[in-house]
mmCIF file of C-alpha atoms in Angstrom:
data_model
loop_
_atom_site.group_PDB
_atom_site.id
_atom_site.type_symbol
_atom_site.label_atom_id
_atom_site.label_comp_id
_atom_site.label_asym_id
_atom_site.label_seq_id
_atom_site.Cartn_x
_atom_site.Cartn_y
_atom_site.Cartn_z
ATOM 1 C CA UNK A 1 -69.626 -124.404 75.143
ATOM 2 C CA UNK A 2 -68.519 -125.144 71.603
ATOM 3 C CA UNK A 3 -64.861 -124.753 72.661
ATOM 4 C CA UNK A 4 -65.285 -127.314 75.566
ATOM 5 C CA UNK A 5 -66.832 -129.847 73.133
ATOM 6 C CA UNK A 6 -64.000 -129.295 70.696
ATOM 7 C CA UNK A 7 -61.359 -129.774 73.401
ATOM 8 C CA UNK A 8 -63.149 -133.007 74.564
ATOM 9 C CA UNK A 9 -63.322 -134.347 71.017
ATOM 10 C CA UNK A 10 -59.606 -133.610 70.558
ATOM 11 C CA UNK A 11 -58.846 -135.437 73.829
ATOM 12 C CA UNK A 12 -60.962 -138.506 72.872
ATOM 13 C CA UNK A 13 -59.156 -138.611 69.450
ATOM 14 C CA UNK A 14 -55.697 -138.624 71.109
ATOM 15 C CA UNK A 15 -56.891 -141.377 73.529
ATOM 16 C CA UNK A 16 -58.126 -143.502 70.726
ATOM 17 C CA UNK A 17 -54.903 -143.239 68.753
ATOM 18 C CA UNK A 18 -52.994 -144.283 71.805
ATOM 19 C CA UNK A 19 -51.253 -140.917 72.172
ATOM 20 C CA UNK A 20 -52.252 -138.597 75.032
ATOM 21 C CA UNK A 21 -50.144 -135.791 73.587
ATOM 22 C CA UNK A 22 -51.255 -134.124 70.313
ATOM 23 C CA UNK A 23 -48.608 -133.430 67.711
ATOM 24 C CA UNK A 24 -49.186 -129.681 68.202
ATOM 25 C CA UNK A 25 -48.272 -130.117 71.862
ATOM 26 C CA UNK A 26 -45.052 -131.891 71.211
ATOM 27 C CA UNK A 27 -43.918 -129.967 67.997
ATOM 28 C CA UNK A 28 -45.665 -126.681 68.712
ATOM 29 C CA UNK A 29 -42.722 -124.635 67.402
ATOM 30 C CA UNK A 30 -42.390 -126.749 64.391
ATOM 31 C CA UNK A 31 -46.105 -126.570 63.579
ATOM 32 C CA UNK A 32 -46.020 -122.785 63.832
ATOM 33 C CA UNK A 33 -42.947 -122.717 61.571
ATOM 34 C CA UNK A 34 -44.813 -124.870 59.036
ATOM 35 C CA UNK A 35 -47.620 -122.300 58.936
ATOM 36 C CA UNK A 36 -45.151 -119.642 58.093
ATOM 37 C CA UNK A 37 -42.665 -121.424 55.861
ATOM 38 C CA UNK A 38 -41.871 -120.157 52.390
ATOM 39 C CA UNK A 39 -39.891 -121.654 49.521
ATOM 40 C CA UNK A 40 -37.834 -124.807 50.220
ATOM 41 C CA UNK A 41 -38.080 -124.325 53.957
ATOM 42 C CA UNK A 42 -36.760 -122.546 56.968
ATOM 43 C CA UNK A 43 -34.870 -123.259 60.109
ATOM 44 C CA UNK A 44 -35.523 -121.644 63.475
ATOM 45 C CA UNK A 45 -33.909 -121.616 66.758
ATOM 46 C CA UNK A 46 -35.169 -119.979 69.800
ATOM 47 C CA UNK A 47 -34.895 -119.990 73.557
ATOM 48 C CA UNK A 48 -35.625 -118.295 76.815
ATOM 49 C CA UNK A 49 -32.929 -118.984 79.423
ATOM 50 C CA UNK A 50 -32.546 -117.999 83.120
ATOM 51 C CA UNK A 51 -28.840 -118.363 84.098
ATOM 52 C CA UNK A 52 -27.719 -119.142 87.648
ATOM 53 C CA UNK A 53 -26.434 -115.608 87.766
ATOM 54 C CA UNK A 54 -29.996 -114.313 87.600
ATOM 55 C CA UNK A 55 -29.614 -112.985 83.984
ATOM 56 C CA UNK A 56 -32.454 -113.764 81.589
ATOM 57 C CA UNK A 57 -32.074 -114.077 77.850
ATOM 58 C CA UNK A 58 -34.582 -114.569 75.082
ATOM 59 C CA UNK A 59 -33.513 -115.056 71.492
ATOM 60 C CA UNK A 60 -34.920 -116.188 68.237
ATOM 61 C CA UNK A 61 -33.285 -116.524 64.889
ATOM 62 C CA UNK A 62 -34.412 -117.967 61.606
ATOM 63 C CA UNK A 63 -33.106 -118.515 58.147
ATOM 64 C CA UNK A 64 -34.353 -119.552 54.799
ATOM 65 C CA UNK A 65 -32.983 -122.940 53.817
ATOM 66 C CA UNK A 66 -32.059 -121.831 50.251
ATOM 67 C CA UNK A 67 -29.882 -119.025 51.698
ATOM 68 C CA UNK A 68 -28.085 -121.399 54.020
ATOM 69 C CA UNK A 69 -27.463 -124.050 51.419
ATOM 70 C CA UNK A 70 -26.053 -121.352 48.961
ATOM 71 C CA UNK A 71 -23.865 -119.647 51.588
ATOM 72 C CA UNK A 72 -20.083 -120.156 51.874
ATOM 73 C CA UNK A 73 -19.921 -122.061 55.133
ATOM 74 C CA UNK A 74 -16.147 -122.008 55.239
ATOM 75 C CA UNK A 75 -16.265 -118.285 55.868
ATOM 76 C CA UNK A 76 -17.880 -119.018 59.176
ATOM 77 C CA UNK A 77 -15.458 -121.667 60.430
ATOM 78 C CA UNK A 78 -13.744 -119.557 63.157
ATOM 79 C CA UNK A 79 -16.587 -119.513 65.661
ATOM 80 C CA UNK A 80 -16.929 -123.199 65.489
ATOM 81 C CA UNK A 81 -13.221 -123.788 65.701
ATOM 82 C CA UNK A 82 -13.074 -121.764 68.878
ATOM 83 C CA UNK A 83 -15.559 -124.246 70.451
ATOM 84 C CA UNK A 84 -13.401 -127.265 69.416
ATOM 85 C CA UNK A 85 -11.348 -127.519 72.606
ATOM 86 C CA UNK A 86 -12.600 -128.983 75.903
ATOM 87 C CA UNK A 87 -10.906 -126.160 77.964
ATOM 88 C CA UNK A 88 -12.795 -123.547 76.028
ATOM 89 C CA UNK A 89 -16.103 -125.330 76.601
ATOM 90 C CA UNK A 90 -15.307 -125.482 80.265
ATOM 91 C CA UNK A 91 -14.620 -121.800 80.307
ATOM 92 C CA UNK A 92 -17.822 -120.907 78.568
ATOM 93 C CA UNK A 93 -19.850 -123.122 80.864
ATOM 94 C CA UNK A 94 -18.162 -121.566 83.946
ATOM 95 C CA UNK A 95 -18.935 -117.982 82.618
ATOM 96 C CA UNK A 96 -22.501 -118.846 82.078
ATOM 97 C CA UNK A 97 -22.712 -120.211 85.608
ATOM 98 C CA UNK A 98 -21.305 -116.972 87.003
ATOM 99 C CA UNK A 99 -17.597 -117.462 87.307
ATOM 100 C CA UNK A 100 -16.285 -114.311 85.498
ATOM 101 C CA UNK A 101 -12.805 -113.441 86.776
ATOM 102 C CA UNK A 102 -9.625 -114.605 85.064
ATOM 103 C CA UNK A 103 -8.264 -116.082 88.310
ATOM 104 C CA UNK A 104 -11.545 -118.080 89.006
ATOM 105 C CA UNK A 105 -11.581 -119.272 85.382
ATOM 106 C CA UNK A 106 -7.995 -120.413 85.572
ATOM 107 C CA UNK A 107 -8.721 -122.500 88.709
ATOM 108 C CA UNK A 108 -11.987 -123.811 87.246
ATOM 109 C CA UNK A 109 -10.276 -124.983 84.024
ATOM 110 C CA UNK A 110 -7.274 -126.448 86.043
ATOM 111 C CA UNK A 111 -4.810 -124.523 83.918
ATOM 112 C CA UNK A 112 -1.244 -124.249 85.158
ATOM 113 C CA UNK A 113 -0.379 -120.861 83.725
ATOM 114 C CA UNK A 114 -2.049 -117.625 82.948
ATOM 115 C CA UNK A 115 -0.480 -117.937 79.437
ATOM 116 C CA UNK A 116 -2.685 -121.019 78.790
ATOM 117 C CA UNK A 117 -5.751 -119.350 80.123
ATOM 118 C CA UNK A 118 -5.296 -116.214 78.041
ATOM 119 C CA UNK A 119 -4.551 -118.241 74.951
ATOM 120 C CA UNK A 120 -8.095 -119.857 75.299
ATOM 121 C CA UNK A 121 -9.771 -116.654 76.338
ATOM 122 C CA UNK A 122 -8.235 -114.909 73.331
ATOM 123 C CA UNK A 123 -9.625 -117.599 70.897
ATOM 124 C CA UNK A 124 -13.176 -117.397 72.497
ATOM 125 C CA UNK A 125 -13.056 -113.495 72.435
ATOM 126 C CA UNK A 126 -11.865 -113.246 68.843
ATOM 127 C CA UNK A 127 -14.599 -115.679 67.838
ATOM 128 C CA UNK A 128 -17.289 -113.542 69.611
ATOM 129 C CA UNK A 129 -18.207 -116.246 72.203
ATOM 130 C CA UNK A 130 -16.746 -114.141 75.128
ATOM 131 C CA UNK A 131 -16.521 -110.474 75.752
ATOM 132 C CA UNK A 132 -13.973 -108.878 78.070
ATOM 133 C CA UNK A 133 -15.531 -106.673 80.662
ATOM 134 C CA UNK A 134 -12.317 -105.103 81.865
ATOM 135 C CA UNK A 135 -10.096 -106.011 84.815
ATOM 136 C CA UNK A 136 -10.011 -109.640 83.868
ATOM 137 C CA UNK A 137 -13.821 -110.117 83.847
ATOM 138 C CA UNK A 138 -15.528 -111.985 81.093
ATOM 139 C CA UNK A 139 -19.071 -112.620 79.975
ATOM 140 C CA UNK A 140 -20.895 -114.340 77.099
ATOM 141 C CA UNK A 141 -22.439 -111.615 74.937
ATOM 142 C CA UNK A 142 -26.298 -111.588 75.191
ATOM 143 C CA UNK A 143 -26.685 -112.499 71.486
ATOM 144 C CA UNK A 144 -24.510 -115.573 71.957
ATOM 145 C CA UNK A 145 -26.091 -117.167 75.043
ATOM 146 C CA UNK A 146 -28.981 -119.018 73.344
ATOM 147 C CA UNK A 147 -27.096 -119.834 70.119
ATOM 148 C CA UNK A 148 -24.368 -121.420 72.218
ATOM 149 C CA UNK A 149 -26.884 -123.494 74.125
ATOM 150 C CA UNK A 150 -28.543 -124.451 70.820
ATOM 151 C CA UNK A 151 -25.241 -125.670 69.457
ATOM 152 C CA UNK A 152 -24.652 -127.804 72.588
ATOM 153 C CA UNK A 153 -28.188 -129.185 72.512
ATOM 154 C CA UNK A 154 -27.514 -130.485 68.995
ATOM 155 C CA UNK A 155 -24.659 -132.682 70.259
ATOM 156 C CA UNK A 156 -25.523 -133.513 73.845
ATOM 157 C CA UNK A 157 -27.654 -136.755 74.148
ATOM 158 C CA UNK A 158 -31.394 -135.864 74.585
ATOM 159 C CA UNK A 159 -31.557 -137.830 77.843
ATOM 160 C CA UNK A 160 -29.078 -135.524 79.336
ATOM 161 C CA UNK A 161 -30.867 -132.360 78.314
ATOM 162 C CA UNK A 162 -34.466 -133.466 79.207
ATOM 163 C CA UNK A 163 -33.712 -135.264 82.479
ATOM 164 C CA UNK A 164 -35.246 -138.538 81.195
#
């Protein structure tokens, strides 16, 4: 009974402030991070993803802000540089959607030669964004699926990612 009363009181408080959604509902991950934060702060990214291929990935990674600010960022430029070409982003999206063979990837990316394709695949593989599966098959390693989508969500307009 006390829980029901507390829930009703919370609902009334939200209605009185003009917001039907409590801060904890919108920023639930942030609120939990605040409860656990130490030092100057932390960052966290997490995700649960079902790909069109039927594969399911769950991932969470966090870091202490002081450590990130003290790190040599230039030592980690290669993975970002590999993402800096439209063809490579097209290839990654195609692989996540289930196109895995080199021949299909070449067609999807509208590349004229296999040399062009393998140049881009080599860059993505060397940076750890793709993994060769043998016989011209590729996949995004499990530990890179959610981080890749997090990076994209940081630059894709919110209205495209939420459907609003």
